[in-house]
PDB file of C-alpha atoms in Angstrom:
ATOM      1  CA  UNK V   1     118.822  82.636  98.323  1.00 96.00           C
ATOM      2  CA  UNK V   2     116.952  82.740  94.899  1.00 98.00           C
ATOM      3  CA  UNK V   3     118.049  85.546  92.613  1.00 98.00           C
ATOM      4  CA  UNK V   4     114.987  86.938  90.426  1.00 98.00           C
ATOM      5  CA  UNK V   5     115.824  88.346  87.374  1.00 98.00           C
ATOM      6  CA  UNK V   6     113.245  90.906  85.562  1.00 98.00           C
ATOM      7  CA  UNK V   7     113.703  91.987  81.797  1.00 96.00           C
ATOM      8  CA  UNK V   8     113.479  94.636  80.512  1.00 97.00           C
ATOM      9  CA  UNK V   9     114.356  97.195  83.144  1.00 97.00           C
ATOM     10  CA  UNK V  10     112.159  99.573  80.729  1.00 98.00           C
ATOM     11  CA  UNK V  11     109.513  98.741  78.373  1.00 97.00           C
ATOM     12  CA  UNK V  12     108.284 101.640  76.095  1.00 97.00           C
ATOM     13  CA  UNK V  13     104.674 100.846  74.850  1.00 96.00           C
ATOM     14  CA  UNK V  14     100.994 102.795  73.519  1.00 96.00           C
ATOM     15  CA  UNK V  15      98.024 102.358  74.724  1.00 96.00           C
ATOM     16  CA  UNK V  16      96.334  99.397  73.025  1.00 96.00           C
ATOM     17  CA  UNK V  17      99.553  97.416  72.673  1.00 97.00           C
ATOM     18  CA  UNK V  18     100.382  94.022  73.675  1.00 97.00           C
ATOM     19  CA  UNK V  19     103.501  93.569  76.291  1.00 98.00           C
ATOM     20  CA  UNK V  20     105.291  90.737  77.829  1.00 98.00           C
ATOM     21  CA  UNK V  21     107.611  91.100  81.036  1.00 98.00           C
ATOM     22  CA  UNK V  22     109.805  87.959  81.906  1.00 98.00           C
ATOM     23  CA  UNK V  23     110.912  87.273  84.803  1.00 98.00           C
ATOM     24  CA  UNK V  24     113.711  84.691  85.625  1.00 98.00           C
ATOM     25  CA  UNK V  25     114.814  82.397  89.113  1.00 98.00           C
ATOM     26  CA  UNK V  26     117.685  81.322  89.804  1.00 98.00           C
ATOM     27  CA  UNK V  27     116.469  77.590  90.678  1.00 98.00           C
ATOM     28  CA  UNK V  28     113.460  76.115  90.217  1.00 98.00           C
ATOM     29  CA  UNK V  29     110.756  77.277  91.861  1.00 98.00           C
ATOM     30  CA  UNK V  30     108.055  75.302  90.323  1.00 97.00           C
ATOM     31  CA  UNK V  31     104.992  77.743  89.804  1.00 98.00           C
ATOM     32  CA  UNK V  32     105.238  79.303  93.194  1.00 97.00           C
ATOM     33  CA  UNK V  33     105.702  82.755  91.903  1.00 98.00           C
ATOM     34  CA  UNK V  34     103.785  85.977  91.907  1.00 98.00           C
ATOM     35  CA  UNK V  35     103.523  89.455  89.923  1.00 98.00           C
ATOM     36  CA  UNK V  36     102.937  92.796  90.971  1.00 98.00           C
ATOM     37  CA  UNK V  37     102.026  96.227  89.969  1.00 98.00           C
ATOM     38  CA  UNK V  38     102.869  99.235  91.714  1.00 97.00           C
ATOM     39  CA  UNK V  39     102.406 102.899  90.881  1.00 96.00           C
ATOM     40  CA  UNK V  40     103.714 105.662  92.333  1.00 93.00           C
ATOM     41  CA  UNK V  41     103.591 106.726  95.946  1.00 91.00           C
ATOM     42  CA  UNK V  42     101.321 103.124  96.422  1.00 93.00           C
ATOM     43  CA  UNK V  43     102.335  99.487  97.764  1.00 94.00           C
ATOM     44  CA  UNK V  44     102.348  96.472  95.297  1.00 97.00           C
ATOM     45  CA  UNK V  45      99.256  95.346  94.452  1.00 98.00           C
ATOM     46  CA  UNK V  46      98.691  91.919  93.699  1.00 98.00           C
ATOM     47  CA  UNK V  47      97.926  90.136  90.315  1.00 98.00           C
ATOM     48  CA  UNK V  48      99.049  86.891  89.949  1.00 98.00           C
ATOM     49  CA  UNK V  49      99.893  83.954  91.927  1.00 97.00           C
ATOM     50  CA  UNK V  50     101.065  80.145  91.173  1.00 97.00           C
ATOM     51  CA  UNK V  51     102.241  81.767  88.181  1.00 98.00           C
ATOM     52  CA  UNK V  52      99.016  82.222  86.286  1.00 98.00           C
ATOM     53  CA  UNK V  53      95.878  82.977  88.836  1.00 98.00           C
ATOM     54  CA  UNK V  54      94.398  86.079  88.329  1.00 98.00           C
ATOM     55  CA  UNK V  55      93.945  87.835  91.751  1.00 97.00           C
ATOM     56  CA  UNK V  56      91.019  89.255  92.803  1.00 96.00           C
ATOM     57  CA  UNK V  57      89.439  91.643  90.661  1.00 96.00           C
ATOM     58  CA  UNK V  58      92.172  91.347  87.998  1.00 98.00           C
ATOM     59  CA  UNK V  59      90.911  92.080  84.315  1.00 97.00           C
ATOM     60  CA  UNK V  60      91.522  89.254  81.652  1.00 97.00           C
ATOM     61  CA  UNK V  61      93.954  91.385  79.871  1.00 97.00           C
ATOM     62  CA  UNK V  62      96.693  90.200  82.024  1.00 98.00           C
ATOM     63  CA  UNK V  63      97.867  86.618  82.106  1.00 98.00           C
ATOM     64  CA  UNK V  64     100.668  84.923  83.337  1.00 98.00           C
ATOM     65  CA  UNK V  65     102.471  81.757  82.410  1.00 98.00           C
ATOM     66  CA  UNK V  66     106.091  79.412  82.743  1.00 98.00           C
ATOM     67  CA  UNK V  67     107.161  77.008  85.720  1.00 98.00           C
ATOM     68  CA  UNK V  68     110.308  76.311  86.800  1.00 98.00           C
ATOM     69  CA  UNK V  69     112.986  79.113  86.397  1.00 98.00           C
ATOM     70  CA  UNK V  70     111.020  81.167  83.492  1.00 98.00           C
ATOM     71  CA  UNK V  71     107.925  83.040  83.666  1.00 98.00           C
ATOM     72  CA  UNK V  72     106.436  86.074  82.014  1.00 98.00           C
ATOM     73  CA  UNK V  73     102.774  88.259  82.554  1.00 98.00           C
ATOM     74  CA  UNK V  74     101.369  89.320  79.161  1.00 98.00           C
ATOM     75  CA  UNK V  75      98.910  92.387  79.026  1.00 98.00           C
ATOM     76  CA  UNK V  76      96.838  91.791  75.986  1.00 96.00           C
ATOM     77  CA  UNK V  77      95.955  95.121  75.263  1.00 96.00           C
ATOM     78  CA  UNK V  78      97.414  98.433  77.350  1.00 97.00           C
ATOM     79  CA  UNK V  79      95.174 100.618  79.246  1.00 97.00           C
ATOM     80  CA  UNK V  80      95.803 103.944  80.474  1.00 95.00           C
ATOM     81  CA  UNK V  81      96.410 102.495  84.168  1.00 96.00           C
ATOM     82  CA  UNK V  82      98.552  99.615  83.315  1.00 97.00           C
ATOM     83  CA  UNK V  83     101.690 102.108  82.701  1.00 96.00           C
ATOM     84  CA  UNK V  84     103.568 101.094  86.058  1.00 97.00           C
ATOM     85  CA  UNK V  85     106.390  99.242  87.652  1.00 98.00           C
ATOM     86  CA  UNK V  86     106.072  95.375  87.794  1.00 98.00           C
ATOM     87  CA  UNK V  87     107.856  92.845  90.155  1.00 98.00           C
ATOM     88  CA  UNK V  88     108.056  89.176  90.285  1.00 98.00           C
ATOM     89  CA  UNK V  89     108.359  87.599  93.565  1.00 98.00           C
ATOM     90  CA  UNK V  90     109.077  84.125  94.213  1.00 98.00           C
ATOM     91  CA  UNK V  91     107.825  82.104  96.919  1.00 97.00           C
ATOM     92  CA  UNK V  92     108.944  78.646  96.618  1.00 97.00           C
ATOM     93  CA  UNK V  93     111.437  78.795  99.601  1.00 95.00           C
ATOM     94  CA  UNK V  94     112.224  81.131 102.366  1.00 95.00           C
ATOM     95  CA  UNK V  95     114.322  83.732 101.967  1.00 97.00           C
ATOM     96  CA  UNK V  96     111.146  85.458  99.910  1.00 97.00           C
ATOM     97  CA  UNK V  97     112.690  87.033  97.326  1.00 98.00           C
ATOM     98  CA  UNK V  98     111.549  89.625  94.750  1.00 98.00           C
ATOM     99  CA  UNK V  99     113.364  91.154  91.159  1.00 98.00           C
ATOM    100  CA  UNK V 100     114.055  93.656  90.266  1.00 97.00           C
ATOM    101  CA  UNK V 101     111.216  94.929  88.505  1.00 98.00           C
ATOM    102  CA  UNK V 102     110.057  96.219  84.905  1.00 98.00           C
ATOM    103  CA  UNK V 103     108.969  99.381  84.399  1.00 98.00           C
ATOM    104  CA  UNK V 104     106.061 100.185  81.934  1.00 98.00           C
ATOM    105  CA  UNK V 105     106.184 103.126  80.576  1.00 97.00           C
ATOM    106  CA  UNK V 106     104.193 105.207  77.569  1.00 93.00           C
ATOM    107  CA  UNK V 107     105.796 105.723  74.189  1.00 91.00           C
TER     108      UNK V 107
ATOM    109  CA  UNK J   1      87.968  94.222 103.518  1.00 92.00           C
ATOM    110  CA  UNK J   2      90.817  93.339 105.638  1.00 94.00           C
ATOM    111  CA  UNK J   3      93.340  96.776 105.549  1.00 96.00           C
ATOM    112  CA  UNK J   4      96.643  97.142 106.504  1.00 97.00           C
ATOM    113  CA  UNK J   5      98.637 100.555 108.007  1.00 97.00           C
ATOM    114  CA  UNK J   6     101.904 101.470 108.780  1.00 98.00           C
ATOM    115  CA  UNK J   7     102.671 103.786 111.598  1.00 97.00           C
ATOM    116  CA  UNK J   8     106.066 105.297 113.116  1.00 94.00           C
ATOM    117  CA  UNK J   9     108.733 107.467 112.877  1.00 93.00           C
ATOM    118  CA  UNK J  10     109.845 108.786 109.300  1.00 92.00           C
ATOM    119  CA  UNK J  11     113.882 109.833 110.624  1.00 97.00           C
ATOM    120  CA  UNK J  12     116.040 107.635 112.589  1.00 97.00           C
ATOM    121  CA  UNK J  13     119.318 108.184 113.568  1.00 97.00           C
ATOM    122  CA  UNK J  14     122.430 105.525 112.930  1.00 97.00           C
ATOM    123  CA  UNK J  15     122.857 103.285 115.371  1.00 97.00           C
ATOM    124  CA  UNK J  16     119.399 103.722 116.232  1.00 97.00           C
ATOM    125  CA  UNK J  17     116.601 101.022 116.827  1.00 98.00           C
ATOM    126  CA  UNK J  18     113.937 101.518 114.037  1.00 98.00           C
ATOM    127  CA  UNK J  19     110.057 100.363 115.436  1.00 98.00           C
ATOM    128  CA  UNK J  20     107.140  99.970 113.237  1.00 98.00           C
ATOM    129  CA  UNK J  21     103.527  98.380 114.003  1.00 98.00           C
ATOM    130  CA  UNK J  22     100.937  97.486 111.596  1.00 98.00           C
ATOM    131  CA  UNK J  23      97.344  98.062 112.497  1.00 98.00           C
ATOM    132  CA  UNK J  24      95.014  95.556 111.031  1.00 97.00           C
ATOM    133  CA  UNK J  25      91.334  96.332 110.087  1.00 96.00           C
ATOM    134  CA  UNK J  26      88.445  94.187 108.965  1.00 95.00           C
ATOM    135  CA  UNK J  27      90.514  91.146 110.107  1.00 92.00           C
ATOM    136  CA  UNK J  28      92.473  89.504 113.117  1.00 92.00           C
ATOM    137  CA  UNK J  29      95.987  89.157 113.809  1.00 92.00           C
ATOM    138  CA  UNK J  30      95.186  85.868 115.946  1.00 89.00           C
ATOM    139  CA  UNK J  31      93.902  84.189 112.619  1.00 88.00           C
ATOM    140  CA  UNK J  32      94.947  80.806 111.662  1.00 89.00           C
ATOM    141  CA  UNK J  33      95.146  81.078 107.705  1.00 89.00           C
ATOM    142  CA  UNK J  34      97.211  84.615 107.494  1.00 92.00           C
ATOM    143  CA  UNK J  35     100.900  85.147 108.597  1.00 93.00           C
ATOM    144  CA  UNK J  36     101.959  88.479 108.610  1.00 96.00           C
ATOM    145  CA  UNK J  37     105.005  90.720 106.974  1.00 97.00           C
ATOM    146  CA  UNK J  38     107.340  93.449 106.439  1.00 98.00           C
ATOM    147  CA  UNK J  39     108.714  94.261 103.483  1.00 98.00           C
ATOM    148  CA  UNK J  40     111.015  97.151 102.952  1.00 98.00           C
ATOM    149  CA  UNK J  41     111.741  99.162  99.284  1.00 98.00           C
ATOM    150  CA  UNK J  42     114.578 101.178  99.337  1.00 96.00           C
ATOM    151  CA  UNK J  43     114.412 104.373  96.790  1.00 93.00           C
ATOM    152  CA  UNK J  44     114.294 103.193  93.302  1.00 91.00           C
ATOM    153  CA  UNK J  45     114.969  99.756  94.111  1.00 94.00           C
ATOM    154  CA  UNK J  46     112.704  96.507  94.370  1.00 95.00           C
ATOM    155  CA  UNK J  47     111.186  95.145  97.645  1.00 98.00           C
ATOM    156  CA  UNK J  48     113.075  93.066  99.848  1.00 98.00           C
ATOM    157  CA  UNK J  49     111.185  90.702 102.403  1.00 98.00           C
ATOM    158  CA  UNK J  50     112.008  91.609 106.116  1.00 98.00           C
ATOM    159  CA  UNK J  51     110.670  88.892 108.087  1.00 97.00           C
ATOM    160  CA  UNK J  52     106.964  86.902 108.772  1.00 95.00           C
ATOM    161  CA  UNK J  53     105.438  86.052 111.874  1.00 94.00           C
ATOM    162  CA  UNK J  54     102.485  83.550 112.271  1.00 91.00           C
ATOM    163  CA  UNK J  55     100.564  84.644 115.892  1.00 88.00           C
ATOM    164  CA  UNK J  56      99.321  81.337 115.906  1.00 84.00           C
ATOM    165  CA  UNK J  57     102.389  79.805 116.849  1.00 85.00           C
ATOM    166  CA  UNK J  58     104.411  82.186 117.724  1.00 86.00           C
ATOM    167  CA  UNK J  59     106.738  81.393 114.590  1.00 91.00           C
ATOM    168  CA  UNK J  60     108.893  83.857 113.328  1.00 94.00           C
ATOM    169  CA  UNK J  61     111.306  83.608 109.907  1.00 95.00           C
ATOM    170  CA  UNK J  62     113.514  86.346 109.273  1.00 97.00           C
ATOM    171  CA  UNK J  63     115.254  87.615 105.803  1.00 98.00           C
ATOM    172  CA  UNK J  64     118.915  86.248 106.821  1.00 97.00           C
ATOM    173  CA  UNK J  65     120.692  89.714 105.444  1.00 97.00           C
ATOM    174  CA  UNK J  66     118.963  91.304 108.556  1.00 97.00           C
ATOM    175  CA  UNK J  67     118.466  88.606 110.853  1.00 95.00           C
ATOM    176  CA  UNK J  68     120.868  89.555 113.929  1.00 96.00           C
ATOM    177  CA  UNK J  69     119.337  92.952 113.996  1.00 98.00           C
ATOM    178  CA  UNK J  70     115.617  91.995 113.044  1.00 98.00           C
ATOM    179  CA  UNK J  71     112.471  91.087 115.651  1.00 97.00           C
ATOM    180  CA  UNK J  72     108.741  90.792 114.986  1.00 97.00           C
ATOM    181  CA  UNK J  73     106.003  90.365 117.458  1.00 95.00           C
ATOM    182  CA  UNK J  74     101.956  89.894 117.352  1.00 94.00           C
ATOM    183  CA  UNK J  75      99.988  92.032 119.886  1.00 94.00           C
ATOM    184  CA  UNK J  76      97.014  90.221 119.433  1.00 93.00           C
ATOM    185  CA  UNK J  77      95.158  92.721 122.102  1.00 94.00           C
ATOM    186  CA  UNK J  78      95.284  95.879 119.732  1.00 96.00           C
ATOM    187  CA  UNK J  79      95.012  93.773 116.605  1.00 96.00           C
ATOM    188  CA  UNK J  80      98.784  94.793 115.356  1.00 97.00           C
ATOM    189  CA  UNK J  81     102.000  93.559 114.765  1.00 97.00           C
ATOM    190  CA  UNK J  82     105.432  95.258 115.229  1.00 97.00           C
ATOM    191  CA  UNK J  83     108.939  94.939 113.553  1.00 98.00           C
ATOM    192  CA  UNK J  84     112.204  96.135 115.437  1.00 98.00           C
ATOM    193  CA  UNK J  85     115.294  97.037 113.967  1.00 98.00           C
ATOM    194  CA  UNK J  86     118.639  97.346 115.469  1.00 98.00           C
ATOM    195  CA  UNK J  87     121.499  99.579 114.704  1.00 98.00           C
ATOM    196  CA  UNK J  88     120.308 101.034 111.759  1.00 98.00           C
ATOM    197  CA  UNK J  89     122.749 103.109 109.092  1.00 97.00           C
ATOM    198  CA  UNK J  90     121.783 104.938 106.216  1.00 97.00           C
ATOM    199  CA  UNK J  91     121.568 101.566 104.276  1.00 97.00           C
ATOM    200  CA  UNK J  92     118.132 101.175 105.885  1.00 98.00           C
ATOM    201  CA  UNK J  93     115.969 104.019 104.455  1.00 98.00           C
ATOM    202  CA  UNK J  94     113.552 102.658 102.349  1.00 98.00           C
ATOM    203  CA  UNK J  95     109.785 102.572 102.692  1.00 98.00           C
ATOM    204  CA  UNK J  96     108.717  99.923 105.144  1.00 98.00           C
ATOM    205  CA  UNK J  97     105.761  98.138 104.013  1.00 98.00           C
ATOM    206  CA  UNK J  98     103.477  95.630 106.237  1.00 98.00           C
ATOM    207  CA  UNK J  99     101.547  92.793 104.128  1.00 98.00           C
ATOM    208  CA  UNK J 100      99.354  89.646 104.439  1.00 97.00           C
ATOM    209  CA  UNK J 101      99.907  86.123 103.626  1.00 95.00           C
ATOM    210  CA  UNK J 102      98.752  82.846 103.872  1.00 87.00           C
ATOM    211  CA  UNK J 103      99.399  80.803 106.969  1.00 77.00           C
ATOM    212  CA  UNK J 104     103.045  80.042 107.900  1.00 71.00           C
ATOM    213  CA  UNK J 105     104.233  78.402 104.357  1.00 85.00           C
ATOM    214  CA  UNK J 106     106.157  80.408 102.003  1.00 93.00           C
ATOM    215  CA  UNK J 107     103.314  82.804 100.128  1.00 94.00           C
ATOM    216  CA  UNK J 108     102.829  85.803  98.190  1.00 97.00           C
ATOM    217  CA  UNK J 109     101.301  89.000 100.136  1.00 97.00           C
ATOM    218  CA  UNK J 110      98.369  90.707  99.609  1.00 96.00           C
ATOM    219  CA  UNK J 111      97.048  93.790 100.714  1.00 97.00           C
ATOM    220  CA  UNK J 112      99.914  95.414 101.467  1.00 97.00           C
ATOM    221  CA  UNK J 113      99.694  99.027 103.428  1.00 97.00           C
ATOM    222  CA  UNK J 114     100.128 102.030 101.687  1.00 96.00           C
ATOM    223  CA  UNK J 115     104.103 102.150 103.100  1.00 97.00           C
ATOM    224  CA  UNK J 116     106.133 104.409 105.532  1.00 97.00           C
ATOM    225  CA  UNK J 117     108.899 106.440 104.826  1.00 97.00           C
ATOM    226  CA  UNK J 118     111.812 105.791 107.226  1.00 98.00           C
ATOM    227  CA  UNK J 119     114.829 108.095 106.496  1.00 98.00           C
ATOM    228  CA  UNK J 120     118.021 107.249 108.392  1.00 98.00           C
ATOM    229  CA  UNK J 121     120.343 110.437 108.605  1.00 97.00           C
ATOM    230  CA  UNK J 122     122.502 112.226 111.162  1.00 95.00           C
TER     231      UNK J 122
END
């Protein structure tokens, strides 16, 4: 099974800011890895896949980037709705596996 | 816009059977280019994959942490698809979540349903 690591647990942050969450494997998985955001009470929502494809209706402000074991999603500039949990799942081999997930939250 | 919802029981007992179907909308179970999946998210904790099932083929893969109590099925007739789970202890509440992916290959999942709370407590 591939472990996925997410760091920070917590990232403090205004409105405006730029972040970066990383997100580690424990192999490589090549790019096969997505990100998610997910507020509360509400299931994941999709925002990147192969590493750095923008899902549907994602705004340019997030981007995503690495192969192999590291990868990160970058939000240029923090909106109000961006403050949220964020998971990494990889999908290279079965088991699916996800981390542990980073928590945005407002300074 | 193909939607996704989670229906059953929110308590369990242990040693209980746990069974959830998905109701699909806007799309077909019996499609060729989506499997379908359950993923579960225990309180304050991060998702963990359940199991897939591709109707096409009947092909089933299964998280192997839960495989000897773990079964999915397609009922293409109502347009759902069910998970079963055996012998459940408290170690099993979590909200269960039902998802889409790409046909039977390894994928990421999207939508996802809004999630069901299943409690497991005497």
């Amino acid at each position: 099974e591939i472990l996925m690591t997410q760091s920070p647990a917590t990232l403090s942050a205004s409105p405006g800011e730029r972040v970066t969450l990383s997100c580690r494997a424990s192999e490589n998985i090549n790019s096969n890895l997505a990100w998610y955001q997910q507020k509360p009470g509400q299931g994941p929502r999709l925002l990147i896949y192969g590493a750095s494809t923008r899902a549907t209706g994602i705004p340019v402000r997030v981007s995503g980037s690495g192969s192999g074991t590291e990868f990160t999603i970058t939000i240029s500039s923090l909106q109000s709705e961006d403050f949220a949990v964020y998971y990494c799942q990889q999908y290279n081999n079965w088991p699916l596996t996800f981390g542990g997930g980073t928590k945005v939250e407002i300074k | 816009q193909l939607q996704l919802q989670e229906s059953g029981p929110g308590l369990k007992k242990p040693s209980e059977t746990l069974s959830l179907t998905c109701s699909v909308s806007s799309g077909s179970v019996n499609s060729r280019s989506y499997h379908w999946g359950w993923i579960r998210q225990p309180p304050g904790k991060g998702p963990e994959w359940i199991g897939s099932v591709y109707h096409h083929t009947g092909t089933t893969y299964y998280n192997p942490s839960l495989k000897s109590r773990v079964a999915m099925s397609v009922d293409a007739s109502k347009n759902q698809f069910s998970l079963n789970l055996t012998s459940v202890t408290g170690a099993d509440t979590a909200v269960y979540y039902c998802a889409k992916a790409r046909s039977l290959v390894p994928s990421w999942f999207d939508p996802w349903g809004p999630g069901v709370l299943v409690t497991v407590s005497s």
